[in-house]
mmCIF file of C-alpha atoms in Angstrom:
data_model
loop_
_atom_site.group_PDB
_atom_site.id
_atom_site.type_symbol
_atom_site.label_atom_id
_atom_site.label_comp_id
_atom_site.label_asym_id
_atom_site.label_seq_id
_atom_site.Cartn_x
_atom_site.Cartn_y
_atom_site.Cartn_z
ATOM 1 C CA MET K 1 0.000 0.000 0.000
ATOM 2 C CA LEU K 2 1.364 3.414 -0.974
ATOM 3 C CA LYS K 3 1.966 5.838 1.879
ATOM 4 C CA LEU K 4 1.401 9.210 0.271
ATOM 5 C CA PHE K 5 3.661 11.214 2.565
ATOM 6 C CA GLN K 6 6.506 8.732 2.996
ATOM 7 C CA SER K 7 9.709 9.684 1.163
ATOM 8 C CA ILE K 8 11.860 7.163 -0.662
ATOM 9 C CA PHE K 9 14.936 9.433 -0.579
ATOM 10 C CA GLY K 10 17.467 9.338 2.228
ATOM 11 C CA GLY K 11 19.192 12.663 1.619
ATOM 12 C CA ASN K 12 22.665 11.820 0.263
ATOM 13 C CA GLU K 13 21.883 10.637 -3.262
ATOM 14 C CA GLN K 14 24.508 11.275 -5.943
ATOM 15 C CA PRO K 15 23.821 10.815 -9.702
ATOM 16 C CA GLY K 16 24.391 7.196 -10.694
ATOM 17 C CA ARG K 17 25.107 6.016 -7.148
ATOM 18 C CA TYR K 18 21.926 4.711 -5.561
ATOM 19 C CA ALA K 19 21.263 2.009 -3.023
ATOM 20 C CA GLU K 20 19.406 -0.978 -4.403
ATOM 21 C CA SER K 21 16.753 -0.368 -1.762
ATOM 22 C CA LEU K 22 16.089 3.110 -3.202
ATOM 23 C CA ILE K 23 15.646 1.740 -6.725
ATOM 24 C CA GLU K 24 13.252 -0.956 -5.512
ATOM 25 C CA LEU K 25 11.236 1.535 -3.468
ATOM 26 C CA ALA K 26 11.088 3.912 -6.439
ATOM 27 C CA ILE K 27 9.818 1.151 -8.742
ATOM 28 C CA GLU K 28 7.062 0.187 -6.326
ATOM 29 C CA ARG K 29 6.126 3.834 -5.704
ATOM 30 C CA ALA K 30 5.797 4.433 -9.446
ATOM 31 C CA VAL K 31 3.486 1.412 -9.757
ATOM 32 C CA ASP K 32 1.391 2.335 -6.720
ATOM 33 C CA GLY K 33 1.217 5.945 -7.903
ATOM 34 C CA THR K 34 -0.281 4.927 -11.258
ATOM 35 C CA ASP K 35 -2.080 1.551 -11.135
ATOM 36 C CA PRO K 36 -1.041 -1.208 -8.671
ATOM 37 C CA ARG K 37 -2.435 -3.793 -11.081
ATOM 38 C CA LEU K 38 0.647 -3.205 -13.242
ATOM 39 C CA ARG K 39 2.246 -5.841 -11.044
ATOM 40 C CA ALA K 40 0.247 -8.344 -13.085
ATOM 41 C CA VAL K 41 2.418 -7.504 -16.117
ATOM 42 C CA ALA K 42 5.226 -10.039 -16.387
ATOM 43 C CA GLY K 43 8.671 -8.559 -15.742
ATOM 44 C CA TYR K 44 7.393 -5.106 -14.735
ATOM 45 C CA ARG K 45 10.293 -4.575 -12.296
ATOM 46 C CA LYS K 46 12.921 -5.372 -14.912
ATOM 47 C CA ARG K 47 11.264 -3.132 -17.494
ATOM 48 C CA LEU K 48 10.999 -0.224 -15.052
ATOM 49 C CA ARG K 49 14.482 -0.444 -13.563
ATOM 50 C CA GLU K 50 16.479 1.645 -16.084
ATOM 51 C CA PRO K 51 13.702 4.242 -16.622
ATOM 52 C CA ILE K 52 13.454 4.629 -12.836
ATOM 53 C CA ILE K 53 17.207 5.136 -12.473
ATOM 54 C CA HIS K 54 17.095 7.699 -15.289
ATOM 55 C CA ALA K 55 14.234 9.552 -13.564
ATOM 56 C CA ILE K 56 16.116 9.577 -10.246
ATOM 57 C CA ASP K 57 19.192 10.935 -12.049
ATOM 58 C CA HIS K 58 17.068 13.731 -13.456
ATOM 59 C CA VAL K 59 15.443 14.826 -10.194
ATOM 60 C CA VAL K 60 18.749 14.630 -8.279
ATOM 61 C CA SER K 61 20.428 16.805 -10.928
ATOM 62 C CA LEU K 62 17.459 19.183 -11.005
ATOM 63 C CA VAL K 63 17.613 19.881 -7.292
ATOM 64 C CA ALA K 64 21.415 20.150 -7.416
ATOM 65 C CA LEU K 65 20.977 23.156 -9.755
ATOM 66 C CA LEU K 66 19.676 25.205 -6.842
ATOM 67 C CA PRO K 67 22.371 27.450 -5.368
ATOM 68 C CA THR K 68 22.912 28.061 -1.667
ATOM 69 C CA PRO K 69 19.723 29.508 -0.130
ATOM 70 C CA LEU K 70 19.394 33.271 -0.364
ATOM 71 C CA SER K 71 18.783 35.063 2.918
ATOM 72 C CA ALA K 72 15.312 36.567 2.449
ATOM 73 C CA ALA K 73 15.718 39.205 5.127
ATOM 74 C CA SER K 74 14.830 42.881 5.100
ATOM 75 C CA THR K 75 18.508 43.764 5.389
ATOM 76 C CA GLU K 76 19.223 41.856 2.165
ATOM 77 C CA PHE K 77 16.289 43.254 0.200
ATOM 78 C CA SER K 78 17.941 46.313 -1.322
ATOM 79 C CA SER K 79 21.093 44.417 -2.318
ATOM 80 C CA ASP K 80 19.471 41.513 -4.174
ATOM 81 C CA PRO K 81 17.671 42.354 -7.442
ATOM 82 C CA ARG K 82 15.669 39.089 -7.352
ATOM 83 C CA LEU K 83 13.962 40.037 -4.098
ATOM 84 C CA LYS K 84 13.262 43.542 -5.413
ATOM 85 C CA ALA K 85 11.684 42.067 -8.551
ATOM 86 C CA LEU K 86 9.564 39.503 -6.691
ATOM 87 C CA PHE K 87 8.299 41.885 -3.997
ATOM 88 C CA VAL K 88 7.253 45.519 -3.965
ATOM 89 C CA SER K 89 9.072 46.270 -0.720
ATOM 90 C CA PRO K 90 10.587 44.620 2.372
ATOM 91 C CA GLU K 91 7.235 45.092 4.073
ATOM 92 C CA HIS K 92 5.471 43.305 1.225
ATOM 93 C CA MET K 93 7.934 40.413 1.496
ATOM 94 C CA ARG K 94 7.366 40.081 5.257
ATOM 95 C CA GLU K 95 3.607 40.240 4.720
ATOM 96 C CA VAL K 96 3.694 37.488 2.075
ATOM 97 C CA PHE K 97 5.796 35.246 4.288
ATOM 98 C CA GLY K 98 3.745 36.092 7.358
ATOM 99 C CA ASN K 99 0.530 35.057 5.581
ATOM 100 C CA ASP K 100 1.914 31.853 4.095
ATOM 101 C CA LEU K 101 -0.119 29.034 5.666
ATOM 102 C CA LEU K 102 2.555 26.347 5.375
ATOM 103 C CA LEU K 103 5.180 28.638 6.887
ATOM 104 C CA SER K 104 2.841 29.552 9.745
ATOM 105 C CA GLU K 105 2.143 25.900 10.493
ATOM 106 C CA PHE K 106 5.848 25.090 10.348
ATOM 107 C CA ARG K 107 6.719 27.952 12.706
ATOM 108 C CA GLU K 108 4.176 26.725 15.224
ATOM 109 C CA GLY K 109 5.393 23.141 15.228
ATOM 110 C CA ASN K 110 9.073 23.156 14.316
ATOM 111 C CA ALA K 111 10.766 26.524 14.325
ATOM 112 C CA THR K 112 13.071 27.749 17.075
ATOM 113 C CA PRO K 113 13.308 31.533 17.574
ATOM 114 C CA GLY K 114 16.320 32.841 15.687
ATOM 115 C CA GLU K 115 16.723 29.652 13.656
ATOM 116 C CA ALA K 116 16.583 29.879 9.872
ATOM 117 C CA ILE K 117 13.855 28.108 7.884
ATOM 118 C CA THR K 118 14.836 26.854 4.442
ATOM 119 C CA ALA K 119 12.243 26.579 1.671
ATOM 120 C CA LEU K 120 11.703 26.889 -2.052
ATOM 121 C CA LEU K 121 9.834 30.063 -2.971
ATOM 122 C CA LEU K 122 7.605 29.799 -6.038
ATOM 123 C CA ALA K 123 5.882 32.632 -7.891
ATOM 124 C CA GLU K 124 3.993 32.951 -11.145
ATOM 125 C CA ARG K 125 5.547 35.328 -13.675
ATOM 126 C CA LYS K 126 3.314 37.317 -15.989
ATOM 127 C CA GLU K 127 4.154 39.848 -18.680
ATOM 128 C CA LYS K 128 1.698 42.495 -19.788
ATOM 129 C CA GLN K 129 1.936 45.013 -22.619
ATOM 130 C CA THR K 130 1.228 48.549 -21.435
ATOM 131 C CA PHE K 131 1.855 52.118 -22.547
ATOM 132 C CA GLY K 132 3.868 54.558 -20.469
ATOM 133 C CA MET K 133 6.352 57.425 -20.500
ATOM 134 C CA GLU K 134 10.016 57.166 -21.400
ATOM 135 C CA VAL K 135 12.879 59.641 -21.349
ATOM 136 C CA ALA K 136 14.938 59.702 -24.558
ATOM 137 C CA GLY K 137 17.789 62.170 -24.270
ATOM 138 C CA ASP K 138 16.187 65.469 -23.233
ATOM 139 C CA MET K 139 12.743 64.468 -24.487
ATOM 140 C CA LEU K 140 9.877 62.857 -22.589
ATOM 141 C CA ARG K 141 7.987 60.452 -24.831
ATOM 142 C CA ARG K 142 4.440 59.423 -23.998
ATOM 143 C CA ASP K 143 2.406 56.344 -24.934
ATOM 144 C CA VAL K 144 5.502 54.241 -25.402
ATOM 145 C CA ALA K 145 4.819 50.490 -25.684
ATOM 146 C CA GLN K 146 6.278 48.725 -22.660
ATOM 147 C CA ILE K 147 6.242 45.246 -21.150
ATOM 148 C CA THR K 148 5.651 45.083 -17.425
ATOM 149 C CA VAL K 149 6.721 41.971 -15.531
ATOM 150 C CA SER K 150 4.773 40.994 -12.421
ATOM 151 C CA PHE K 151 5.016 38.131 -9.942
ATOM 152 C CA SER K 152 2.039 36.754 -8.064
ATOM 153 C CA HIS K 153 0.788 33.792 -6.026
ATOM 154 C CA HIS K 154 3.966 33.577 -3.973
ATOM 155 C CA ARG K 155 4.166 30.407 -1.901
ATOM 156 C CA LEU K 156 6.711 28.369 -0.006
ATOM 157 C CA ILE K 157 7.130 24.602 -0.294
ATOM 158 C CA ASP K 158 9.174 21.896 1.422
ATOM 159 C CA LEU K 159 10.107 23.854 4.496
ATOM 160 C CA SER K 160 12.664 22.548 6.981
ATOM 161 C CA ASN K 161 15.291 23.649 9.462
ATOM 162 C CA SER K 162 18.157 22.641 7.168
ATOM 163 C CA GLU K 163 19.174 23.046 3.546
ATOM 164 C CA ASP K 164 19.876 19.326 3.147
ATOM 165 C CA GLU K 165 16.425 18.340 4.385
ATOM 166 C CA THR K 166 14.697 20.778 2.033
ATOM 167 C CA ARG K 167 16.711 19.403 -0.881
ATOM 168 C CA ARG K 168 15.692 15.863 0.100
ATOM 169 C CA LYS K 169 12.031 16.916 0.162
ATOM 170 C CA LEU K 170 12.389 18.577 -3.235
ATOM 171 C CA ARG K 171 13.873 15.409 -4.774
ATOM 172 C CA HIS K 172 10.940 13.486 -3.373
ATOM 173 C CA ARG K 173 8.431 16.001 -4.751
ATOM 174 C CA ALA K 174 10.074 16.062 -8.190
ATOM 175 C CA PHE K 175 10.071 12.263 -8.474
ATOM 176 C CA ASP K 176 6.442 12.039 -7.398
ATOM 177 C CA HIS K 177 5.564 14.784 -9.862
ATOM 178 C CA LEU K 178 6.923 12.686 -12.744
ATOM 179 C CA ILE K 179 4.684 9.829 -11.642
ATOM 180 C CA SER K 180 1.686 12.170 -11.474
ATOM 181 C CA ILE K 181 2.431 13.309 -15.061
ATOM 182 C CA ALA K 182 2.343 9.661 -16.169
ATOM 183 C CA LEU K 183 -0.944 9.164 -14.315
ATOM 184 C CA SER K 184 -2.332 12.304 -15.980
ATOM 185 C CA ARG K 185 -1.572 10.860 -19.425
ATOM 186 C CA ILE K 186 -3.073 7.507 -18.500
ATOM 187 C CA SER K 187 -6.229 9.012 -17.010
ATOM 188 C CA ASP K 188 -6.785 11.231 -20.055
ATOM 189 C CA ALA K 189 -7.108 8.224 -22.366
ATOM 190 C CA LYS K 190 -10.550 7.892 -23.901
ATOM 191 C CA SER K 191 -12.604 4.708 -24.173
ATOM 192 C CA GLU K 192 -16.109 3.753 -25.198
ATOM 193 C CA ARG K 193 -16.241 0.731 -22.923
ATOM 194 C CA VAL K 194 -18.242 1.357 -19.741
ATOM 195 C CA GLU K 195 -15.829 -0.446 -17.412
ATOM 196 C CA LEU K 196 -12.856 1.458 -18.853
ATOM 197 C CA LYS K 197 -14.694 4.759 -18.494
ATOM 198 C CA HIS K 198 -15.182 3.932 -14.829
ATOM 199 C CA ARG K 199 -11.483 3.077 -14.512
ATOM 200 C CA HIS K 200 -10.480 6.417 -16.054
ATOM 201 C CA GLU K 201 -12.785 8.253 -13.648
ATOM 202 C CA LEU K 202 -11.105 6.482 -10.745
ATOM 203 C CA LEU K 203 -7.651 7.319 -12.102
ATOM 204 C CA LYS K 204 -8.590 10.980 -12.459
ATOM 205 C CA GLY K 205 -9.815 10.951 -8.861
ATOM 206 C CA LYS K 206 -6.543 9.353 -7.826
ATOM 207 C CA LEU K 207 -4.595 12.065 -9.644
ATOM 208 C CA LYS K 208 -6.461 14.784 -7.723
ATOM 209 C CA VAL K 209 -5.613 13.094 -4.435
ATOM 210 C CA LEU K 210 -1.933 12.884 -5.399
ATOM 211 C CA GLN K 211 -1.877 16.566 -6.339
ATOM 212 C CA LYS K 212 -3.421 17.509 -3.015
ATOM 213 C CA GLY K 213 -0.810 15.344 -1.343
ATOM 214 C CA GLY K 214 2.035 17.399 -2.809
ATOM 215 C CA TRP K 215 2.816 15.379 -5.963
ATOM 216 C CA SER K 216 2.982 18.621 -7.894
ATOM 217 C CA ILE K 217 5.294 21.573 -8.430
ATOM 218 C CA ASP K 218 2.313 23.746 -7.565
ATOM 219 C CA ASP K 219 1.438 23.281 -3.898
ATOM 220 C CA LYS K 220 -1.629 25.546 -3.833
ATOM 221 C CA ALA K 221 -3.918 22.522 -3.889
ATOM 222 C CA GLY K 222 -2.129 20.976 -0.902
ATOM 223 C CA GLU K 223 -2.204 23.937 1.456
ATOM 224 C CA HIS K 224 -5.219 22.682 3.408
ATOM 225 C CA ALA K 225 -4.663 18.967 2.901
ATOM 226 C CA ASP K 226 -5.438 16.575 5.752
ATOM 227 C CA PRO K 227 -2.866 13.759 5.370
ATOM 228 C CA ALA K 228 -5.027 11.118 7.058
ATOM 229 C CA ALA K 229 -8.110 12.001 4.996
ATOM 230 C CA LEU K 230 -6.126 11.989 1.751
ATOM 231 C CA GLN K 231 -4.611 8.596 2.570
ATOM 232 C CA ARG K 232 -8.084 7.139 3.218
ATOM 233 C CA GLU K 233 -9.408 8.585 -0.050
ATOM 234 C CA PHE K 234 -6.417 7.230 -1.948
ATOM 235 C CA ASP K 235 -6.798 3.743 -0.456
ATOM 236 C CA GLU K 236 -10.523 3.674 -1.275
ATOM 237 C CA ILE K 237 -9.816 4.519 -4.924
ATOM 238 C CA ASP K 238 -7.163 1.803 -5.171
ATOM 239 C CA GLU K 239 -9.575 -0.724 -3.659
ATOM 240 C CA GLN K 240 -12.137 0.130 -6.338
ATOM 241 C CA LEU K 241 -9.469 -0.153 -9.039
ATOM 242 C CA ALA K 242 -8.411 -3.552 -7.717
ATOM 243 C CA ALA K 243 -12.007 -4.773 -7.976
ATOM 244 C CA LEU K 244 -12.157 -4.038 -11.725
ATOM 245 C CA SER K 245 -11.333 -6.701 -14.273
ATOM 246 C CA ILE K 246 -7.782 -6.758 -15.620
ATOM 247 C CA ASP K 247 -7.271 -6.099 -19.329
ATOM 248 C CA GLU K 248 -3.733 -7.176 -20.252
ATOM 249 C CA ARG K 249 -3.594 -4.905 -23.276
ATOM 250 C CA THR K 250 -4.660 -1.896 -21.221
ATOM 251 C CA LEU K 251 -2.170 -2.660 -18.458
ATOM 252 C CA GLY K 252 0.573 -3.130 -21.042
ATOM 253 C CA TRP K 253 -0.208 0.276 -22.514
ATOM 254 C CA GLN K 254 -0.202 1.848 -19.047
ATOM 255 C CA LEU K 255 3.212 0.380 -18.273
ATOM 256 C CA ASP K 256 4.529 1.604 -21.637
ATOM 257 C CA THR K 257 3.224 5.097 -20.845
ATOM 258 C CA LEU K 258 4.872 5.116 -17.418
ATOM 259 C CA ILE K 259 8.176 3.953 -18.946
ATOM 260 C CA GLU K 260 7.952 6.624 -21.653
ATOM 261 C CA VAL K 261 7.449 9.404 -19.103
ATOM 262 C CA LEU K 262 10.298 8.225 -16.861
ATOM 263 C CA THR K 263 12.676 7.695 -19.789
ATOM 264 C CA GLY K 264 11.896 11.171 -21.118
ATOM 265 C CA ALA K 265 11.995 12.859 -17.704
ATOM 266 C CA GLU K 266 13.834 15.908 -19.086
ATOM 267 C CA GLN K 267 10.964 16.587 -21.509
ATOM 268 C CA GLN K 268 8.326 16.211 -18.810
ATOM 269 C CA PHE K 269 9.686 18.438 -16.057
ATOM 270 C CA TRP K 270 12.641 20.817 -16.291
ATOM 271 C CA ALA K 271 14.206 24.107 -15.188
ATOM 272 C CA GLU K 272 15.662 26.831 -17.351
ATOM 273 C CA ASN K 273 17.467 30.102 -16.753
ATOM 274 C CA ILE K 274 15.481 33.268 -17.387
ATOM 275 C CA ASP K 275 17.409 36.512 -17.911
ATOM 276 C CA LEU K 276 15.345 39.656 -17.426
ATOM 277 C CA TYR K 277 16.545 43.248 -17.839
ATOM 278 C CA LEU K 278 14.230 45.246 -15.603
ATOM 279 C CA ASP K 279 14.104 48.797 -14.301
ATOM 280 C CA ARG K 280 12.975 49.648 -10.767
ATOM 281 C CA MET K 281 9.308 49.503 -11.901
ATOM 282 C CA ASN K 282 9.752 45.962 -13.295
ATOM 283 C CA ILE K 283 9.483 47.219 -16.883
ATOM 284 C CA ARG K 284 11.523 45.222 -19.380
ATOM 285 C CA ARG K 285 14.455 47.119 -20.844
ATOM 286 C CA LYS K 286 17.169 46.347 -23.351
ATOM 287 C CA ALA K 287 20.607 45.272 -22.199
ATOM 288 C CA GLY K 288 22.867 48.291 -21.873
ATOM 289 C CA GLN K 289 20.178 50.823 -20.998
ATOM 290 C CA ALA K 290 21.123 52.907 -17.987
ATOM 291 C CA ASP K 291 18.135 51.878 -15.895
ATOM 292 C CA ALA K 292 18.263 48.187 -16.868
ATOM 293 C CA GLN K 293 19.429 45.649 -14.313
ATOM 294 C CA LEU K 294 20.057 42.040 -15.226
ATOM 295 C CA ILE K 295 18.063 39.638 -13.064
ATOM 296 C CA ASN K 296 18.519 35.903 -13.426
ATOM 297 C CA PHE K 297 15.858 33.465 -12.295
ATOM 298 C CA LYS K 298 15.448 29.739 -12.594
ATOM 299 C CA GLU K 299 11.988 28.861 -13.853
ATOM 300 C CA LEU K 300 10.301 25.483 -13.538
ATOM 301 C CA HIS K 301 8.289 24.073 -16.432
ATOM 302 C CA ASN K 302 6.364 20.888 -17.030
ATOM 303 C CA VAL K 303 4.740 19.262 -20.026
ATOM 304 C CA LEU K 304 1.295 20.106 -18.609
ATOM 305 C CA GLY K 305 1.937 23.802 -19.271
ATOM 306 C CA GLN K 306 2.695 24.891 -15.700
ATOM 307 C CA ASN K 307 5.603 27.222 -15.089
ATOM 308 C CA MET K 308 6.815 29.275 -12.159
ATOM 309 C CA VAL K 309 9.872 31.144 -10.996
ATOM 310 C CA MET K 310 11.729 29.563 -8.093
ATOM 311 C CA LEU K 311 14.127 30.947 -5.525
ATOM 312 C CA PHE K 312 15.817 28.889 -2.812
ATOM 313 C CA VAL K 313 15.503 30.987 0.353
ATOM 314 C CA SER K 314 16.407 31.049 4.018
ATOM 315 C CA ILE K 315 14.002 32.880 6.347
ATOM 316 C CA LYS K 316 14.458 33.942 9.970
ATOM 317 C CA SER K 317 11.176 33.177 11.714
ATOM 318 C CA ASP K 318 11.611 35.863 14.369
ATOM 319 C CA GLU K 319 11.690 38.549 11.654
ATOM 320 C CA LEU K 320 8.185 37.682 10.482
ATOM 321 C CA PRO K 321 4.859 39.004 11.740
ATOM 322 C CA LYS K 322 2.401 36.579 13.259
ATOM 323 C CA ARG K 323 -0.093 35.336 10.679
ATOM 324 C CA LYS K 324 -3.464 37.015 11.155
ATOM 325 C CA SER K 325 -6.423 34.800 11.859
ATOM 326 C CA PHE K 326 -9.529 34.821 9.690
ATOM 327 C CA ALA K 327 -11.324 36.874 12.351
ATOM 328 C CA GLU K 328 -8.524 39.456 12.475
ATOM 329 C CA ASN K 329 -8.542 39.804 8.686
ATOM 330 C CA ALA K 330 -12.321 40.173 8.728
ATOM 331 C CA ASP K 331 -12.087 42.911 11.380
ATOM 332 C CA ARG K 332 -9.488 44.756 9.311
ATOM 333 C CA CYS K 333 -11.714 44.637 6.216
ATOM 334 C CA LEU K 334 -14.704 45.898 8.181
ATOM 335 C CA ALA K 335 -12.629 48.720 9.642
ATOM 336 C CA GLU K 336 -11.513 49.791 6.156
ATOM 337 C CA LEU K 337 -15.192 49.967 5.190
ATOM 338 C CA GLY K 338 -15.991 52.093 8.233
ATOM 339 C CA LEU K 339 -17.869 49.265 9.913
ATOM 340 C CA SER K 340 -17.275 47.358 13.121
ATOM 341 C CA SER K 341 -17.698 43.702 13.968
ATOM 342 C CA GLN K 342 -20.477 42.553 16.288
ATOM 343 C CA ARG K 343 -18.233 40.246 18.340
#
């Protein structure tokens, strides 16, 4: 039985040097994460072994691309162009972190005052064409076409009290995400047969559970996840799948699809460098312009069309404001409207 929140990684993996136990666990996790009935296919372990090793190589290398965590502190804000691009001000950065649900929960249960919290910061990058003013020599030009870059939906994932532990969590998430991509392809297959339609509905339900359980690069769906409830839902779906009849041709195709995704891991889920020349208003400029500053980000992409900027950060918990409760936020909104709560 798959345990959704149990990691197969130990923390010291190096490309091409993996314990046999890790490879075996990864094979079984890939099968459980798609369709456990794949075990009925003769030689499934042997067929999955090399694709699994290739996928592990990819996720280990992907996480290794992350540099040493950047100190996301107010004192560092003015000196790091990435922080200035991602946030409007130091106050905005503290507010975003202070309102991050996962960070708040981690601070309550794990953080020690003064101790740094390591996490991967994700944000969605958008570019919008606008018209504004521009100085050219001694002339002020109006209605000049410009591209404004904005970042939204900031969120933190895989928090821990150490860089090594966060990297281990990220390897785990990346591997699981590859499996969820394979499941997405399998569940999207169409069929006219009633029993296969039911199977695809179950697989789609299973995919949603996996995404809520953190098998995604986008953790928005998992912010309010109850691990025990998700595990029960997952087990119920697998029990229903197990009760369906086994079609050898269908299972063979599913195994082929899983192998294809793992073998082509680099085409399913990857990171690339993004160079942006921005002015202080986050307007794109050309290299060499006086107000243009080069900002380099790493951006995650997957074959499903998701993409987001990532920044490996270290946060001091005692620098952050306490997260406001729902009631406190409601009171603030009422006060801004000139009203008062009845509590």
